[in-house]
Coordinates of C-alpha atoms and ligand atoms in Angstrom, one line a residue:
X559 CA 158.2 -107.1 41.7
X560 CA 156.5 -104.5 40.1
X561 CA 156.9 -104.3 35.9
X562 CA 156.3 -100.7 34.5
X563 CA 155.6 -101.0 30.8
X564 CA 153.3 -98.7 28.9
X565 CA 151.0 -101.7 27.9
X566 CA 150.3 -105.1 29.0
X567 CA 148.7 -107.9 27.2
X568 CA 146.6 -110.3 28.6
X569 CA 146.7 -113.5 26.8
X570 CA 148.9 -114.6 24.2
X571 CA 146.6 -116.5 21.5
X572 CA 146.0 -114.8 18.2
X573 CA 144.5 -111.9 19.0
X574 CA 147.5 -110.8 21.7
X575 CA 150.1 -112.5 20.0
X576 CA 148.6 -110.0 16.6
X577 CA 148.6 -107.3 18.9
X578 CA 152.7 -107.9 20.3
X579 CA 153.3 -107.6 16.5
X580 CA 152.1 -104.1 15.9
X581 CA 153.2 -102.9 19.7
X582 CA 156.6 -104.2 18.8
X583 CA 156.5 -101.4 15.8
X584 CA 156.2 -98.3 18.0
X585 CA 158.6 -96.7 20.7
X586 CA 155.8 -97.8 23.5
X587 CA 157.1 -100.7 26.2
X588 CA 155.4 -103.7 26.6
X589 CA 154.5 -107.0 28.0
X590 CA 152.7 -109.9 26.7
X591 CA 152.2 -112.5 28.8
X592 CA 150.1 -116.2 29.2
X593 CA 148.6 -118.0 32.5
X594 CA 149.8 -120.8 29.9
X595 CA 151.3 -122.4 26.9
X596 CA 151.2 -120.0 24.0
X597 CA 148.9 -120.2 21.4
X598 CA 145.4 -120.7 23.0
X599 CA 142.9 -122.5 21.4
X600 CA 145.4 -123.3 18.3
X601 CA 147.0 -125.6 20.8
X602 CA 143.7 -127.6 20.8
X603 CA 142.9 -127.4 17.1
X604 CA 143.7 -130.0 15.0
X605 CA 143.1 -128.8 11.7
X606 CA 142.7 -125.3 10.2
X607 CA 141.5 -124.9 6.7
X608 CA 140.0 -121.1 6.9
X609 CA 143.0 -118.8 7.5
X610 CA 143.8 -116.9 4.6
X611 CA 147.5 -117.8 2.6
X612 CA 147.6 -121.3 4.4
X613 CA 146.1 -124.1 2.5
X614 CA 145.8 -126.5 5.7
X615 CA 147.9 -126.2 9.2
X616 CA 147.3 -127.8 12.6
X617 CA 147.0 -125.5 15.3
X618 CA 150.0 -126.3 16.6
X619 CA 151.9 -125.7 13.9
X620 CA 150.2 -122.2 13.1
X621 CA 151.0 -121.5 17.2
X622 CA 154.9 -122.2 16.7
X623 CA 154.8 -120.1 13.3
X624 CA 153.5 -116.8 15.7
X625 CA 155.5 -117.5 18.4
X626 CA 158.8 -117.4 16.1
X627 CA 157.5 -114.6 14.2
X628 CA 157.6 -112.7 18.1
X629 CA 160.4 -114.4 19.1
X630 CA 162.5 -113.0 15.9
X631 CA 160.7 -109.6 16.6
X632 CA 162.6 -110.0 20.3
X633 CA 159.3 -110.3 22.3
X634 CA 159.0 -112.4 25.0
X635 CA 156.2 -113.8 26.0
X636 CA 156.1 -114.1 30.3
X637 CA 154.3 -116.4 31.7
X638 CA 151.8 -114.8 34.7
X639 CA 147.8 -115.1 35.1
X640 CA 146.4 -112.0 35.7
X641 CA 144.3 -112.4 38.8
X642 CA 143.0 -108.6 39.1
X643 CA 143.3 -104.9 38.2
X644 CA 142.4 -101.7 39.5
X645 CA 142.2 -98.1 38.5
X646 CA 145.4 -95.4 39.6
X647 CA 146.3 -92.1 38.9
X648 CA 148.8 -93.5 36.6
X649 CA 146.7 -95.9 34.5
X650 CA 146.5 -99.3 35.6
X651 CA 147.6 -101.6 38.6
X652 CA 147.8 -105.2 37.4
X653 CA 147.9 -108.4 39.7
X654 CA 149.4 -111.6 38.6
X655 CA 150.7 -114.1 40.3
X656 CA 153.9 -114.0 39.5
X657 CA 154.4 -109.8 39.0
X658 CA 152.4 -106.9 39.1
X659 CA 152.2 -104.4 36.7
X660 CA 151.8 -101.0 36.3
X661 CA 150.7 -99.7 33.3
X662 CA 149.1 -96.7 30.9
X663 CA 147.0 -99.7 28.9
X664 CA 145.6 -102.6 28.7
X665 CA 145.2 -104.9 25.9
X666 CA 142.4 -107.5 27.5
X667 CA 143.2 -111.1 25.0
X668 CA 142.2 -113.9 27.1
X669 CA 139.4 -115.8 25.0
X670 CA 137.6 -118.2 26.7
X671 CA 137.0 -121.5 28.4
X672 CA 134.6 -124.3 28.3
X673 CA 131.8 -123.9 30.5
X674 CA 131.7 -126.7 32.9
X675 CA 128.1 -128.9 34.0
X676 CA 128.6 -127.9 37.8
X677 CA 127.2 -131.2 38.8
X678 CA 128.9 -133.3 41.8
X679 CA 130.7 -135.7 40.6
X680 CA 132.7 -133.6 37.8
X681 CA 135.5 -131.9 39.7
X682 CA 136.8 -135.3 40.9
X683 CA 136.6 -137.4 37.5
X684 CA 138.1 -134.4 35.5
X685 CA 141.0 -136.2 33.4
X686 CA 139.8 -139.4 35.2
X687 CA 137.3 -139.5 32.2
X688 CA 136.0 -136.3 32.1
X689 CA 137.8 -134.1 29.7
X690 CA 136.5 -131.1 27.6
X691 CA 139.5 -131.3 25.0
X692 CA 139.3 -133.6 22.2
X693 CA 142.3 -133.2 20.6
X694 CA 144.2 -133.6 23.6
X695 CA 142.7 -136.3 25.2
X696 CA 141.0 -138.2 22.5
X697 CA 143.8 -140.8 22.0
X698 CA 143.5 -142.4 26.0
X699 CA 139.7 -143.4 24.7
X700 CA 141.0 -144.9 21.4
X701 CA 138.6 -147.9 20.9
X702 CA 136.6 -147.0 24.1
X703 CA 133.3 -146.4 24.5
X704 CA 132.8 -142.5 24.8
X705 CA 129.9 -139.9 25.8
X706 CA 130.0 -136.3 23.9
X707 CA 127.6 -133.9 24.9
X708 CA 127.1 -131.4 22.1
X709 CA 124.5 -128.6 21.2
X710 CA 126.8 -126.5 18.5
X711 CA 129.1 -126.3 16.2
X712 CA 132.3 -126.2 18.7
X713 CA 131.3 -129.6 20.5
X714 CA 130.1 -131.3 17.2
X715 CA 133.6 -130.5 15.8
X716 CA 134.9 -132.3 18.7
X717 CA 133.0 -135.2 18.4
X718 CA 133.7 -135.7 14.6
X719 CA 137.7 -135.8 15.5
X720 CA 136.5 -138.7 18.5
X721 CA 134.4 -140.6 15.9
X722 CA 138.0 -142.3 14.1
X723 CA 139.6 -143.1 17.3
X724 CA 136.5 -144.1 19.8
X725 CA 134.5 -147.6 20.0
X726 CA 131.3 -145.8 20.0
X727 CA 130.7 -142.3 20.7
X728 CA 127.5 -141.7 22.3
X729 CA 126.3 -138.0 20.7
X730 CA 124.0 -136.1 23.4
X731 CA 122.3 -133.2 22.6
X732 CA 119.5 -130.8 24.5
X733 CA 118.8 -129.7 21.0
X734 CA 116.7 -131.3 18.1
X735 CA 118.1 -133.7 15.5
X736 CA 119.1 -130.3 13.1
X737 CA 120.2 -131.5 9.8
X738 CA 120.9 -128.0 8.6
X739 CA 123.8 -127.7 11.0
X740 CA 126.5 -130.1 8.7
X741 CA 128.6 -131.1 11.2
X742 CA 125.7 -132.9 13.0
X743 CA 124.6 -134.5 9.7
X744 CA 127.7 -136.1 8.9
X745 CA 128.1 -137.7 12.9
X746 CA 124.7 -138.8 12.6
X747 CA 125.4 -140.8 9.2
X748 CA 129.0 -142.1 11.0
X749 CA 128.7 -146.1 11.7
X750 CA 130.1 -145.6 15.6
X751 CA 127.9 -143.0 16.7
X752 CA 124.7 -143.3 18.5
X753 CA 122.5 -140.0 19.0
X754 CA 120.5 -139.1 21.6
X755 CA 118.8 -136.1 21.3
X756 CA 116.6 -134.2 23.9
X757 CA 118.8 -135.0 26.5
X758 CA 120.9 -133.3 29.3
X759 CA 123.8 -134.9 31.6
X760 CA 121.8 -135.8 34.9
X761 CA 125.3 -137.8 36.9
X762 CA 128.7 -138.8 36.0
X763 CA 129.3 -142.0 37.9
X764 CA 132.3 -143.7 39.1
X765 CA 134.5 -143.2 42.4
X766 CA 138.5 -143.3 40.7
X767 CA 137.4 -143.4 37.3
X768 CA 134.1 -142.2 35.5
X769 CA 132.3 -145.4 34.2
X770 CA 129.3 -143.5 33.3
X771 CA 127.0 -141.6 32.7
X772 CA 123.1 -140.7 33.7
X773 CA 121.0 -138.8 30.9
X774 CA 117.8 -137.2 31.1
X775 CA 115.5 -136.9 28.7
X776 CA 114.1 -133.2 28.4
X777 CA 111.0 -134.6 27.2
X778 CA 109.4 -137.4 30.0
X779 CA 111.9 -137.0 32.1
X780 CA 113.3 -140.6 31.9
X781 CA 117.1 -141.6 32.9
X782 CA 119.1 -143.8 30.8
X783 CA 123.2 -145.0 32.4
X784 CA 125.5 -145.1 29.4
X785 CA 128.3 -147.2 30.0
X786 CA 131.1 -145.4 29.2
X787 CA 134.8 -144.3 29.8
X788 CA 135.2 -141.1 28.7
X789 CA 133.0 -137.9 28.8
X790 CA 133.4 -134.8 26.8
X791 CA 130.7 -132.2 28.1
X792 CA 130.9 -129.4 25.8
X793 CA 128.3 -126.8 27.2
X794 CA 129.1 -123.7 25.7
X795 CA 132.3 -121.3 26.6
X796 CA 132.5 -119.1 29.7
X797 CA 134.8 -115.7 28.7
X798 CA 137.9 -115.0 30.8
X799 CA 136.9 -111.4 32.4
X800 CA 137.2 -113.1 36.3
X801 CA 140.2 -110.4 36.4
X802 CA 138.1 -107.0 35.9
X803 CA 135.7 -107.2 38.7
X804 CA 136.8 -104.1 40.3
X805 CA 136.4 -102.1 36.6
X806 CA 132.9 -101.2 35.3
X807 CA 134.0 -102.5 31.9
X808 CA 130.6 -103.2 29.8
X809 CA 130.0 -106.7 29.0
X810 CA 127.2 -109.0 27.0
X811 CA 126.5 -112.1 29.0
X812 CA 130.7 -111.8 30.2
X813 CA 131.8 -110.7 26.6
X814 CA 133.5 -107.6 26.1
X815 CA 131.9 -104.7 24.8
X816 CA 133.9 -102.4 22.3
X817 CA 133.6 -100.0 19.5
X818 CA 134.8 -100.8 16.6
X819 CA 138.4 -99.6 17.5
X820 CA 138.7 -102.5 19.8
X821 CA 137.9 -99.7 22.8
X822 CA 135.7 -100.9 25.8
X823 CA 133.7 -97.8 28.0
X824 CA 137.1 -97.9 30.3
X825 CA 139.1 -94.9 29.1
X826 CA 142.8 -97.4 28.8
X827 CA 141.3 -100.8 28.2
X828 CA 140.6 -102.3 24.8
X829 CA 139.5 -105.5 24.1
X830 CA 140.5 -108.1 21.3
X831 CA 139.5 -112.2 19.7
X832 CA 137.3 -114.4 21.3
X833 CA 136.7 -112.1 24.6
X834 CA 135.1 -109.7 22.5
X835 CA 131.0 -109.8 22.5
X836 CA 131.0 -109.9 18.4
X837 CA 129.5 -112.6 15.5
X838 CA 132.4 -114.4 14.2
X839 CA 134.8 -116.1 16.8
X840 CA 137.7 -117.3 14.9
X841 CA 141.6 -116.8 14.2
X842 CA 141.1 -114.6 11.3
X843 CA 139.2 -111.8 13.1
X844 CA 141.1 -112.7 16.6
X845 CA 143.9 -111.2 14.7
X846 CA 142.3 -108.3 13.2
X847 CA 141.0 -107.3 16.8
X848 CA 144.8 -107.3 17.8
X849 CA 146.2 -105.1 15.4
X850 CA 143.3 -103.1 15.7
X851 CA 143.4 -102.7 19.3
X852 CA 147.5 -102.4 19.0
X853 CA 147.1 -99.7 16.3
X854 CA 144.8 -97.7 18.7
X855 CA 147.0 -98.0 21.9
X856 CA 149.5 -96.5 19.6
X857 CA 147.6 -93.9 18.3
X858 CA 146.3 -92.5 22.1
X859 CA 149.2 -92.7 23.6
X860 CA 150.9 -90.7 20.7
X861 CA 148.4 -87.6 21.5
X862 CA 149.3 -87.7 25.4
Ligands
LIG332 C1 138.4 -127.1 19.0 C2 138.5 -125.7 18.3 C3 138.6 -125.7 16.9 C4 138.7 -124.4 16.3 N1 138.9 -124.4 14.9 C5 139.1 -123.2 14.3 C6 139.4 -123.2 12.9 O1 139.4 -124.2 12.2 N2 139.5 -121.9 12.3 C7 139.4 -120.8 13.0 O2 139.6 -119.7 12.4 N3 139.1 -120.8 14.4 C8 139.0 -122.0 15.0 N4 138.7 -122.0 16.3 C9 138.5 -120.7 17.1 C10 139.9 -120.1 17.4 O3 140.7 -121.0 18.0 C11 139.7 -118.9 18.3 O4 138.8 -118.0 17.7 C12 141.0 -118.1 18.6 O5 141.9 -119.0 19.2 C13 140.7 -116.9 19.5 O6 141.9 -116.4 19.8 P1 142.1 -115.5 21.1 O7 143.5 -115.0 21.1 O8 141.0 -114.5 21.2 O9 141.8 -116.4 22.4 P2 142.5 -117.8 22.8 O10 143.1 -118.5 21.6 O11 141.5 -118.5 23.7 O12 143.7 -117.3 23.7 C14 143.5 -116.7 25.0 C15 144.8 -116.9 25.8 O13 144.6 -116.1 27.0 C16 145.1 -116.8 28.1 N5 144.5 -116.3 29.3 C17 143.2 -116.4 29.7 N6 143.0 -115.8 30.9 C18 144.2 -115.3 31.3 C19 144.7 -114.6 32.5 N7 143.8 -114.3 33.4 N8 146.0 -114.3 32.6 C20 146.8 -114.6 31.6 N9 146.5 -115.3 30.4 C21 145.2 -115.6 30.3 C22 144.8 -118.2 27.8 O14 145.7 -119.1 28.5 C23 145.0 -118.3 26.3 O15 146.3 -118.7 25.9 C24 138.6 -123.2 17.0 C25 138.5 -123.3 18.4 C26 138.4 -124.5 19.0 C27 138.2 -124.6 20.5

């Protein structure tokens, strides 16, 4: 089946869900669609204390509050993954799994993931002790021993939330003990946690089930096995671009380029939230991109 909408939306967290919002304002058609649950990250918060004119929601919450808000706007949010995309005379030809779709824009929305260690063992013990959620998984290792690997602000967020339900949480770090970074200070002050910095994740160990894990020290090289249950490796995030190979759409290290109009070099393709190669990653500015971006579809496809 081929959809022929004016603009497509790739990825309905914030920043697309923002951008359905303003589309739904114009005459333009389009679709806005999610390789899963909508929301994105806010499904995996658990607190939010920094977007403006709420006090304190969960992520969850502030997820069902958007989708409503589109839902009452009647847009529907289809569930595809967007697999690739190439270049026609008409605009854009769109792969998913589920549809293709041809279109005059593209709204790019799809964030990113968590970048995973690549060593042997990890594929098989993933959700068999290795997870790189907290808030989703934390509760199987309540009272368990635990490993978090952690070397900024995203991964020592994590660990906090694992810190009230784990035995002992096990904090590694490649990085130096850094007091200025808050986060770090308050786990290293928490009764439960034990830190180890200077170290990387050299195994995970365990055939069914992970029951540990082999460290290595950056500095003499030595290996320590810490007993544990669960692993949470956070590593750093890896954006969501695999779709745009076949586009020469300018990236920074796999984050999308744009002007400040939420444009990318592509003449059709703009770019919005956490995919976006900017300074501040969070919800507030993930929905500024979208209406940005949004606004600016509007506006180019108005002087056609
Ligand atoms: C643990 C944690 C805590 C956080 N706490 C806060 C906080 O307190 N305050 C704050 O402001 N920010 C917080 N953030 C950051 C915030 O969640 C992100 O900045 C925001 O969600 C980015 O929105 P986004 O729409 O750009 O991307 P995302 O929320 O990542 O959404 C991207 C969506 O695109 C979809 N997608 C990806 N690839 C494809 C594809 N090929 N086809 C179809 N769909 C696709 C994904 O399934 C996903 O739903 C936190 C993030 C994390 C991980």
């Amino acid at each position: 089946m081929i959809v022929n909408k004016d603009v497509l939306i790739i990825g309905a967290g914030p920043a697309g869900m923002s951008a359905a919002i303003y589309l739904s304002r114009s005459k333009y058609t389009f679709s806005i669609i999610d390789k899963s649950a909508a929301g994105g990250k806010l499904l995996i918060t658990t607190r939010i204390d920094n977007y403006p004119g709420v006090k304190r929601i969960s992520g969850f919450d502030l997820a069902n509050l958007l989708v409503d808000q589109l839902k009452d706007l009647n847009i529907k949010i289809e569930h595809d993954e967007i697999i690739d995309c190439e270049k026609n005379d008409k605009g854009f030809f769109v792969k998913g799994r589920n549809s293709d779709y041809q279109v005059k824009k593209i709204i790019i929305s799809t964030g990113s993931s968590n970048k995973k260690t690549g060593l042997k063992n990890e594929e098989n013990l993933i959700g068999k002790g290795i997870s790189y959620c907290a808030v989703c998984d934390g509760f199987f290792y309540r009272n368990k021993e635990v490993m978090v690997f952690a070397n900024e602000t995203k991964g020592y967020l994590e660990a906090l939330y694992l810190t009230d339900l784990v035995k002992t949480l096990y904090l590694v770090s490649d990085k130096d003990e850094d007091d200025s970074l808050e986060n770090l200070k308050i786990l290293k002050n928490k009764d439960n946690v034990i830190f180890y910095p200077y170290y990387k994740i050299a195994d995970f160990i365990g055939d069914e089930y992970l029951t540990g894990v082999k460290i290595k020290s950056l500095k003499d090289g030595e290996i320590k096995t810490l007993e544990v249950e669960g692993c949470f490796p956070f590593e750093g995030d890896i954006p969501m671009n695999y779709f745009l190979r076949k586009l020469n759409v300018s990236t920074e290290k796999g984050y999308i380029v744009t002007d400040i109009n939420m444009k990318t070099n592509e003449e059709g393709i703009y770019a919005a939230g956490d995919i976006v190669n900017k300074s501040l990653k969070q919800i507030v500015t993930a929905c500024s991109d979208g209406a940005i971006a949004a606004t600016n579809v509007i506006k180019s496809l108005n002087s056609k």
